[in-house]
Short mmCIF file of C-alpha atoms in Angstrom, two decimals:
data_model
loop_
_atom_site.label_atom_id
_atom_site.label_comp_id
_atom_site.label_asym_id
_atom_site.label_seq_id
_atom_site.Cartn_x
_atom_site.Cartn_y
_atom_site.Cartn_z
CA MET A 1 33.33 38.77 18.02
CA SER A 2 30.60 37.02 19.85
CA PHE A 3 30.96 33.37 20.54
CA LYS A 4 27.40 32.87 21.95
CA SER A 5 25.83 29.86 20.33
CA PRO A 6 22.90 30.89 18.28
CA ALA A 7 19.60 29.32 19.25
CA ALA A 8 17.09 27.76 16.95
CA PRO A 9 14.24 30.16 16.35
CA ASN A 10 10.64 29.70 17.51
CA THR A 11 11.56 26.96 19.98
CA PRO A 12 10.39 26.87 23.51
CA TYR A 13 13.86 25.81 24.88
CA PHE A 14 17.51 26.20 23.87
CA THR A 15 18.86 24.00 21.13
CA PRO A 16 21.74 25.25 18.77
CA ALA A 17 20.55 26.54 15.43
CA GLN A 18 21.14 24.31 12.49
CA LYS A 19 22.06 26.81 9.87
CA THR A 20 21.90 24.16 7.23
CA PRO A 21 19.64 21.18 7.88
CA ALA A 22 21.33 17.72 8.31
CA GLY A 23 21.03 15.70 5.13
CA ALA A 24 21.44 18.73 2.85
CA ALA A 25 24.20 18.28 0.10
CA LEU A 26 27.31 20.25 0.44
CA SER A 27 29.00 18.85 -2.57
CA ALA A 28 28.66 20.45 -5.96
CA ASN A 29 26.40 18.77 -8.45
CA PRO A 30 24.99 16.03 -6.17
CA PRO A 31 22.85 13.23 -7.71
CA THR A 32 19.11 13.92 -7.71
CA LEU A 33 18.66 11.96 -4.52
CA PHE A 34 20.47 14.83 -2.64
CA THR A 35 18.88 17.69 -4.46
CA PRO A 36 16.03 19.71 -2.87
CA ILE A 37 12.47 19.25 -3.97
CA LYS A 38 9.76 21.84 -3.30
CA ILE A 39 6.15 20.82 -3.00
CA ARG A 40 3.71 23.69 -2.67
CA ASP A 41 5.33 25.90 0.07
CA VAL A 42 7.50 23.17 1.60
CA THR A 43 11.08 22.52 0.49
CA PHE A 44 12.70 19.26 1.39
CA GLN A 45 16.58 19.22 1.25
CA ASN A 46 16.80 15.70 -0.14
CA ARG A 47 14.57 12.94 -1.64
CA ILE A 48 14.82 10.55 1.35
CA TRP A 49 11.74 10.30 3.47
CA VAL A 50 10.79 8.17 6.51
CA ALA A 51 7.72 6.15 5.67
CA PRO A 52 5.13 5.57 8.31
CA MET A 53 5.94 2.49 10.69
CA CYS A 54 3.39 1.12 13.05
CA THR A 55 4.90 0.58 16.48
CA TYR A 56 1.74 -0.25 18.57
CA SER A 57 3.01 1.87 21.48
CA ALA A 58 0.56 4.75 21.95
CA ASP A 59 -1.29 5.49 25.25
CA ASN A 60 -5.06 5.61 24.32
CA GLY A 61 -4.01 7.12 20.94
CA HIS A 62 -1.46 9.63 22.46
CA LEU A 63 2.03 9.63 21.33
CA THR A 64 4.58 9.09 24.15
CA ASP A 65 8.32 9.56 24.71
CA PHE A 66 9.01 6.55 22.83
CA HIS A 67 7.54 8.04 19.68
CA PHE A 68 9.54 11.29 20.29
CA SER A 69 12.81 9.33 20.58
CA HIS A 70 11.97 6.94 17.70
CA LEU A 71 10.99 9.51 15.13
CA SER A 72 13.30 12.39 16.01
CA SER A 73 16.29 10.05 15.73
CA PHE A 74 15.70 9.59 12.01
CA ALA A 75 14.82 13.40 11.47
CA TYR A 76 17.88 15.05 13.04
CA ARG A 77 19.99 12.45 11.18
CA GLY A 78 19.07 13.78 7.79
CA ALA A 79 15.77 12.50 6.59
CA SER A 80 13.93 15.40 5.00
CA LEU A 81 10.49 14.17 5.92
CA THR A 82 9.58 11.85 8.79
CA ILE A 83 5.99 10.64 8.71
CA ILE A 84 4.21 9.62 11.88
CA GLU A 85 2.83 6.06 11.68
CA ALA A 86 -0.79 5.36 10.69
CA THR A 87 -2.85 7.61 13.02
CA SER A 88 -6.57 6.81 13.48
CA VAL A 89 -9.22 9.44 12.90
CA LEU A 90 -11.67 7.47 15.15
CA PRO A 91 -11.15 5.14 18.09
CA ASN A 92 -12.51 2.18 16.24
CA GLY A 93 -10.09 2.86 13.41
CA ARG A 94 -7.03 1.72 15.16
CA ILE A 95 -5.27 -1.39 14.06
CA SER A 96 -4.52 -2.29 17.78
CA PRO A 97 -5.56 -0.75 21.07
CA GLU A 98 -2.08 0.80 21.24
CA ASP A 99 -2.21 2.60 17.88
CA SER A 100 -1.78 6.35 17.66
CA GLY A 101 -4.85 8.57 17.10
CA LEU A 102 -5.99 12.08 16.43
CA TRP A 103 -9.77 12.01 17.14
CA THR A 104 -9.62 14.26 20.21
CA ASP A 105 -7.82 17.54 21.04
CA SER A 106 -5.75 16.07 23.85
CA GLN A 107 -3.81 14.03 21.20
CA ILE A 108 -2.45 17.27 19.60
CA ALA A 109 0.09 18.19 22.37
CA PRO A 110 2.48 15.26 21.98
CA ILE A 111 2.49 15.69 18.18
CA LYS A 112 3.18 19.45 18.57
CA ARG A 113 6.06 18.74 20.95
CA LEU A 114 7.51 16.46 18.18
CA ALA A 115 6.81 19.03 15.45
CA ASP A 116 8.58 21.71 17.47
CA PHE A 117 11.68 19.71 17.94
CA LEU A 118 11.97 18.68 14.34
CA HIS A 119 11.46 22.21 13.17
CA SER A 120 14.22 23.41 15.61
CA GLN A 121 16.50 21.01 13.71
CA GLY A 122 15.42 22.29 10.23
CA GLN A 123 13.48 19.20 9.53
CA LYS A 124 9.91 18.35 8.35
CA LEU A 125 7.18 16.34 10.00
CA GLY A 126 4.27 14.44 8.29
CA ILE A 127 1.41 12.50 9.62
CA GLN A 128 -0.55 9.57 8.02
CA LEU A 129 -4.22 9.75 8.69
CA ALA A 130 -5.89 6.39 8.65
CA HIS A 131 -8.78 4.16 9.59
CA ALA A 132 -8.09 0.48 9.78
CA GLY A 133 -11.61 -0.66 8.70
CA ARG A 134 -12.08 -4.50 8.79
CA LYS A 135 -8.42 -4.88 10.03
CA ALA A 136 -9.09 -3.04 13.19
CA SER A 137 -9.02 -4.36 16.84
CA MET A 138 -6.13 -6.64 16.40
CA MET A 139 -3.27 -7.70 18.80
CA ALA A 140 0.22 -6.18 18.41
CA PRO A 141 2.19 -8.81 16.36
CA TRP A 142 4.74 -9.59 19.06
CA LEU A 143 1.87 -10.83 21.35
CA VAL A 144 0.87 -13.36 18.81
CA LYS A 145 2.67 -16.72 19.40
CA GLU A 146 2.67 -18.05 15.71
CA ARG A 147 4.49 -15.82 13.32
CA GLY A 148 2.36 -14.47 10.47
CA LYS A 149 -0.89 -15.28 12.23
CA SER A 150 -3.37 -12.61 13.49
CA VAL A 151 -5.38 -12.47 16.71
CA VAL A 152 -8.34 -10.26 17.42
CA ALA A 153 -8.07 -7.91 20.41
CA SER A 154 -10.89 -8.79 22.80
CA GLU A 155 -12.69 -6.32 25.06
CA ASP A 156 -10.62 -7.55 27.90
CA ALA A 157 -7.54 -6.48 25.92
CA ASN A 158 -9.16 -3.05 25.28
CA GLY A 159 -10.34 -4.12 21.79
CA TRP A 160 -13.60 -3.47 20.14
CA PRO A 161 -14.43 -6.72 18.12
CA ASN A 162 -18.10 -5.86 17.92
CA ASP A 163 -17.45 -2.40 16.55
CA VAL A 164 -15.24 -3.24 13.44
CA MET A 165 -16.65 -1.84 10.23
CA GLY A 166 -16.00 -1.97 6.61
CA ALA A 167 -17.55 -1.35 3.14
CA SER A 168 -19.21 -4.67 3.26
CA ALA A 169 -19.56 -7.34 5.90
CA ILE A 170 -16.71 -9.43 4.57
CA ARG A 171 -14.03 -10.68 7.00
CA TRP A 172 -10.37 -9.87 5.84
CA GLY A 173 -9.31 -13.41 6.61
CA GLU A 174 -8.63 -15.94 9.23
CA GLY A 175 -8.06 -14.48 12.67
CA PHE A 176 -9.75 -11.14 11.88
CA ALA A 177 -13.02 -9.73 13.27
CA MET A 178 -16.17 -9.87 11.18
CA PRO A 179 -17.08 -6.27 10.23
CA ARG A 180 -20.41 -4.71 9.93
CA GLU A 181 -21.37 -2.99 6.62
CA MET A 182 -21.06 0.75 7.22
CA THR A 183 -24.21 2.82 7.29
CA ALA A 184 -24.81 6.10 5.76
CA GLN A 185 -24.13 7.73 9.25
CA ASP A 186 -20.94 5.71 9.53
CA ILE A 187 -19.76 7.15 6.13
CA ARG A 188 -20.53 10.71 7.25
CA ASP A 189 -18.81 10.10 10.55
CA VAL A 190 -15.59 8.71 8.76
CA VAL A 191 -15.47 11.66 6.35
CA ASN A 192 -15.97 14.26 9.24
CA ALA A 193 -13.37 12.42 11.34
CA PHE A 194 -10.70 12.62 8.58
CA ARG A 195 -11.54 16.37 8.08
CA ASP A 196 -11.38 17.04 11.86
CA SER A 197 -8.12 15.08 12.32
CA ALA A 198 -6.52 17.08 9.59
CA LYS A 199 -7.50 20.27 11.38
CA ARG A 200 -5.83 18.88 14.52
CA ALA A 201 -2.69 17.98 12.47
CA VAL A 202 -2.59 21.57 11.30
CA ALA A 203 -2.82 22.75 14.94
CA ALA A 204 -0.03 20.45 15.93
CA GLY A 205 2.20 22.03 13.36
CA VAL A 206 2.81 19.14 10.94
CA ASP A 207 4.21 20.05 7.60
CA VAL A 208 2.68 17.25 5.43
CA ILE A 209 -0.55 15.09 5.64
CA GLU A 210 -0.81 11.66 3.98
CA ILE A 211 -4.08 9.89 3.52
CA HIS A 212 -3.79 6.12 4.06
CA ALA A 213 -5.72 4.22 1.38
CA ALA A 214 -3.47 1.09 1.22
CA HIS A 215 -2.87 -2.32 2.67
CA GLY A 216 -6.35 -3.36 3.06
CA TYR A 217 -7.39 -0.74 5.59
CA LEU A 218 -10.71 1.07 5.32
CA LEU A 219 -10.18 3.20 2.22
CA CYS A 220 -8.36 0.53 0.47
CA SER A 221 -11.18 -1.90 1.04
CA TRP A 222 -13.62 0.50 -0.48
CA LEU A 223 -11.62 0.72 -3.70
CA SER A 224 -11.66 -3.02 -4.34
CA PRO A 225 -14.70 -4.75 -6.02
CA ILE A 226 -13.66 -7.83 -3.96
CA SER A 227 -14.09 -6.25 -0.58
CA ASN A 228 -16.72 -3.63 -1.62
CA LYS A 229 -19.97 -5.39 -2.58
CA ARG A 230 -22.28 -2.46 -1.89
CA THR A 231 -25.18 -1.61 -4.04
CA ASP A 232 -25.56 2.06 -3.10
CA GLN A 233 -23.71 4.98 -4.52
CA TYR A 234 -20.44 3.94 -2.91
CA GLY A 235 -20.44 0.39 -4.54
CA GLY A 236 -20.40 -1.25 -7.89
CA SER A 237 -18.82 0.89 -10.54
CA PHE A 238 -15.22 2.34 -10.25
CA ASP A 239 -16.55 5.84 -9.86
CA ASN A 240 -18.79 4.60 -7.00
CA ARG A 241 -15.92 2.78 -5.26
CA ILE A 242 -13.71 5.78 -5.29
CA ARG A 243 -16.33 8.08 -4.03
CA LEU A 244 -15.59 7.88 -0.32
CA LEU A 245 -11.83 8.46 -0.88
CA LEU A 246 -12.50 11.53 -3.16
CA GLU A 247 -14.92 12.95 -0.52
CA ILE A 248 -12.21 12.67 2.07
CA ILE A 249 -9.57 14.20 -0.15
CA LYS A 250 -11.84 17.25 -0.82
CA GLU A 251 -12.70 17.73 2.89
CA ILE A 252 -8.95 17.66 3.92
CA ARG A 253 -7.81 19.90 1.12
CA GLU A 254 -10.44 22.40 2.11
CA VAL A 255 -9.37 22.64 5.80
CA ILE A 256 -5.49 22.61 5.40
CA PRO A 257 -3.34 25.52 4.30
CA SER A 258 -3.10 25.88 0.58
CA GLY A 259 0.59 25.60 0.87
CA MET A 260 0.61 22.31 2.73
CA PRO A 261 1.49 19.24 0.63
CA LEU A 262 -1.23 16.43 0.60
CA LEU A 263 -0.04 12.83 -0.10
CA LEU A 264 -2.04 9.74 -0.77
CA ARG A 265 -0.75 6.18 -0.18
CA VAL A 266 -2.39 3.43 -2.14
CA SER A 267 -2.04 -0.17 -2.80
CA SER A 268 -1.47 -0.12 -6.52
CA THR A 269 -2.51 -3.60 -7.00
CA GLU A 270 -4.10 -6.14 -4.55
CA TRP A 271 -2.33 -8.95 -6.39
CA MET A 272 -5.49 -10.91 -7.02
CA GLU A 273 -5.10 -11.28 -10.79
CA LYS A 274 -4.65 -15.07 -10.44
CA SER A 275 -7.46 -15.46 -7.84
CA GLY A 276 -10.20 -16.23 -10.42
CA GLU A 277 -12.07 -13.07 -9.31
CA PRO A 278 -13.60 -11.37 -12.39
CA GLU A 279 -12.33 -8.01 -11.28
CA SER A 280 -9.84 -6.64 -8.77
CA TRP A 281 -8.01 -3.40 -8.03
CA ASP A 282 -4.94 -3.39 -10.21
CA VAL A 283 -2.38 -1.10 -11.57
CA GLU A 284 -4.60 0.12 -14.32
CA SER A 285 -7.22 1.14 -11.64
CA THR A 286 -4.59 2.97 -9.87
CA ILE A 287 -3.44 4.93 -12.99
CA ARG A 288 -7.14 5.77 -13.67
CA LEU A 289 -7.39 7.09 -10.04
CA ALA A 290 -4.02 8.89 -10.28
CA LYS A 291 -5.26 10.96 -13.32
CA ILE A 292 -8.03 12.45 -11.09
CA LEU A 293 -5.90 13.40 -8.14
CA PRO A 294 -4.04 16.62 -9.16
CA ALA A 295 -7.37 18.43 -9.75
CA LEU A 296 -8.29 17.45 -6.19
CA GLY A 297 -5.19 18.97 -4.79
CA VAL A 298 -3.23 15.75 -4.15
CA ASP A 299 0.51 16.39 -4.66
CA LEU A 300 2.11 13.11 -4.40
CA LEU A 301 1.05 9.44 -4.92
CA ASP A 302 2.87 7.09 -2.47
CA VAL A 303 2.82 3.79 -4.41
CA SER A 304 2.68 0.54 -2.33
CA SER A 305 0.81 -2.64 -2.95
CA GLY A 306 -1.15 -5.59 -1.41
CA GLY A 307 -2.71 -6.17 2.02
CA ASN A 308 -6.34 -6.29 0.99
CA ASN A 309 -6.94 -10.12 0.72
CA GLU A 310 -5.19 -13.17 2.34
CA GLN A 311 -5.36 -14.82 -1.05
CA GLN A 312 -2.96 -12.30 -2.65
CA ALA A 313 -0.24 -13.90 -4.85
CA PHE A 314 2.98 -12.33 -5.83
CA SER A 315 6.69 -12.98 -5.58
CA PRO A 316 8.48 -9.95 -4.08
CA TYR A 317 11.82 -8.81 -5.28
CA ASN A 318 13.89 -5.65 -4.60
CA ASP A 319 12.17 -3.47 -7.17
CA TYR A 320 8.72 -4.98 -7.31
CA GLN A 321 6.93 -1.90 -6.08
CA VAL A 322 9.39 0.60 -7.51
CA ASP A 323 8.74 -0.80 -10.95
CA ILE A 324 5.06 -0.28 -10.44
CA ALA A 325 5.78 3.33 -9.31
CA GLY A 326 7.77 3.88 -12.50
CA GLN A 327 4.95 2.44 -14.65
CA ILE A 328 2.46 4.80 -13.11
CA ARG A 329 4.74 7.80 -13.57
CA SER A 330 5.29 6.98 -17.24
CA ALA A 331 1.54 6.48 -17.86
CA LEU A 332 0.77 9.98 -16.24
CA TYR A 333 3.38 11.70 -18.40
CA GLU A 334 2.15 10.00 -21.58
CA ASN A 335 -1.29 11.43 -20.78
CA GLY A 336 0.28 14.93 -20.31
CA ILE A 337 -0.06 14.83 -16.53
CA LYS A 338 2.97 16.32 -14.92
CA ASP A 339 1.73 17.80 -11.70
CA LEU A 340 1.46 14.59 -9.59
CA LEU A 341 4.69 13.50 -7.94
CA ILE A 342 5.44 9.78 -7.37
CA GLY A 343 6.88 8.17 -4.34
CA ALA A 344 8.54 4.79 -4.28
CA VAL A 345 8.49 2.49 -1.30
CA GLY A 346 9.54 -1.07 -0.47
CA MET A 347 12.72 -2.97 0.00
CA ILE A 348 14.80 0.14 -0.66
CA THR A 349 17.98 -0.66 1.31
CA GLU A 350 21.11 0.19 -0.77
CA ALA A 351 22.56 3.56 -1.78
CA GLU A 352 22.92 2.94 -5.44
CA ALA A 353 19.33 1.60 -5.73
CA ALA A 354 17.87 4.60 -3.92
CA LYS A 355 19.98 6.95 -6.28
CA SER A 356 18.86 5.22 -9.37
CA ILE A 357 15.10 5.31 -8.64
CA VAL A 358 15.04 9.16 -8.69
CA GLN A 359 17.96 10.08 -10.74
CA ASN A 360 17.24 12.59 -13.48
CA GLY A 361 19.20 13.01 -16.74
CA LYS A 362 20.60 16.06 -18.43
CA GLU A 363 17.20 17.12 -19.79
CA GLY A 364 16.15 18.38 -16.35
CA PRO A 365 13.80 17.17 -13.64
CA ARG A 366 10.74 15.15 -14.71
CA ASP A 367 11.09 16.05 -18.40
CA PRO A 368 10.56 14.07 -20.58
CA VAL A 369 8.95 10.90 -19.33
CA GLU A 370 11.71 8.71 -20.74
CA ILE A 371 14.47 10.25 -18.68
CA GLU A 372 17.53 8.15 -18.55
CA SER A 373 19.80 8.20 -15.53
CA GLU A 374 23.61 7.96 -15.79
CA ARG A 375 23.24 4.17 -15.33
CA GLY A 376 20.81 3.87 -18.26
CA GLN A 377 17.69 3.49 -16.16
CA LYS A 378 14.51 5.44 -16.36
CA THR A 379 13.47 7.72 -13.51
CA LYS A 380 10.78 5.88 -11.55
CA ALA A 381 9.92 8.15 -8.86
CA ASP A 382 10.54 11.74 -7.35
CA VAL A 383 11.21 10.55 -3.71
CA VAL A 384 11.96 7.34 -1.92
CA LEU A 385 10.15 6.39 1.24
CA VAL A 386 12.14 4.11 3.49
CA ALA A 387 11.05 2.33 6.72
CA ARG A 388 12.74 -0.91 7.97
CA GLN A 389 16.19 0.10 6.84
CA PHE A 390 15.92 3.16 9.21
CA LEU A 391 15.23 0.72 12.09
CA ARG A 392 18.50 -1.06 11.23
CA GLU A 393 20.47 2.16 10.54
CA PRO A 394 18.95 5.45 11.92
CA GLU A 395 21.77 7.28 10.24
CA TRP A 396 21.04 5.74 6.77
CA VAL A 397 20.88 9.07 5.10
CA PHE A 398 24.47 9.77 6.09
CA ARG A 399 25.59 6.27 5.05
CA VAL A 400 23.93 6.61 1.70
CA ALA A 401 25.61 9.88 1.17
CA TYR A 402 29.01 8.40 2.17
CA ARG A 403 28.67 5.54 -0.14
CA LEU A 404 27.63 7.84 -3.04
CA GLY A 405 30.63 10.15 -2.36
CA VAL A 406 28.40 13.11 -1.57
CA GLU A 407 29.24 15.39 1.35
CA VAL A 408 26.11 16.29 3.41
CA GLN A 409 25.54 18.41 6.40
CA TRP A 410 25.59 16.70 9.85
CA PRO A 411 23.99 18.16 13.03
CA VAL A 412 26.45 20.72 14.39
CA GLN A 413 26.63 18.66 17.64
CA TYR A 414 27.75 15.55 15.65
CA LEU A 415 30.33 17.19 13.32
CA ARG A 416 33.24 15.51 15.06
CA GLY A 417 31.57 12.10 14.57
CA LYS A 418 31.37 12.12 10.88
CA PHE A 419 32.50 8.99 9.01
CA LEU A 420 36.31 8.89 8.56
CA ARG A 421 37.58 8.91 4.97
CA GLY A 422 38.32 5.47 3.88
CA SER A 423 36.05 3.81 6.40
CA ASN A 424 34.23 0.62 5.42
CA ILE A 425 30.73 2.07 5.65
#
């Protein structure tokens, strides 16, 4: 008998093989939250994903050892997908001078290092490709003295306040730079940049790509009739305002492997219904967009909200975005659209809540739309994307499993550190 520790395959250094990836259910008949889900050629061992989180810590767009430590800590503790923060496709598309980027080939290597490690642990890596648009060239939030305020990063702080651009020359709000209206060449440059960054992401070994069209950043601002006042083929009607996004989706889908999942994050509403504006981007607009996405090769809609206008008005509660995700999912099913998965995000902190969001009934996964969970609640999404709770508890997947009474795999090196039975976790 050999007692030699098997090594993880296809890894440029020794690390023990994880025969079963951390976070995979070992219990029989686990809740849906801990059942695998396959999207194209990629299988995820559970339905808990790490959402992108800006950290304002990159070195001229390059990930550093901080990002390696930060992101890997969630992945090898059981999250089935860890998504790298908003990664700019152009230098002027960063939120801050310290944002991550993928506009040049030298930025591939640190992402590949991270991908290689996650793959050695049996885990998956995603990346969110983005352009900040009119919310670009800002200071990191901890550098701003007054909480909630924003300050433009000047050229002395490595910012580009004179090279901020948007659908129209409309400032996001107080404390932000005045953008220039994008020209036809700017539009072509952005589309090409998303395409080329997607190619680099594939070269870096990521498993999933997400397009960022939420929170008031570039693509989000093009969708809204409040921030997009163009009179050309990219402005005015709904079809014109979504044109840039659709062009980018098509370009990315063409250059990534057919088996790679493509996600899209949107602000499902900009919360401007009470603003007095005659029209805004709302849930019905998102449903209309969602119906188009499967034919373009988008596999999952990541449902967020807000961030496009300082006058937005809403009262957040724990399920305020989750409920919208469920509304969109139901609308798609009612229209016979069953090939677009839905991701729920926002204020998901408790085990039972995460379980109830994705729980399927006896009828089977995603059929019919009015699936009732064992708690009498409708299935609202197919996966949950969690951010800040992972900052508080990097081992959140293990805690959720423990609280739900589900036995899951831990990393082989950590098996002796599993929660003790009866512990107050």
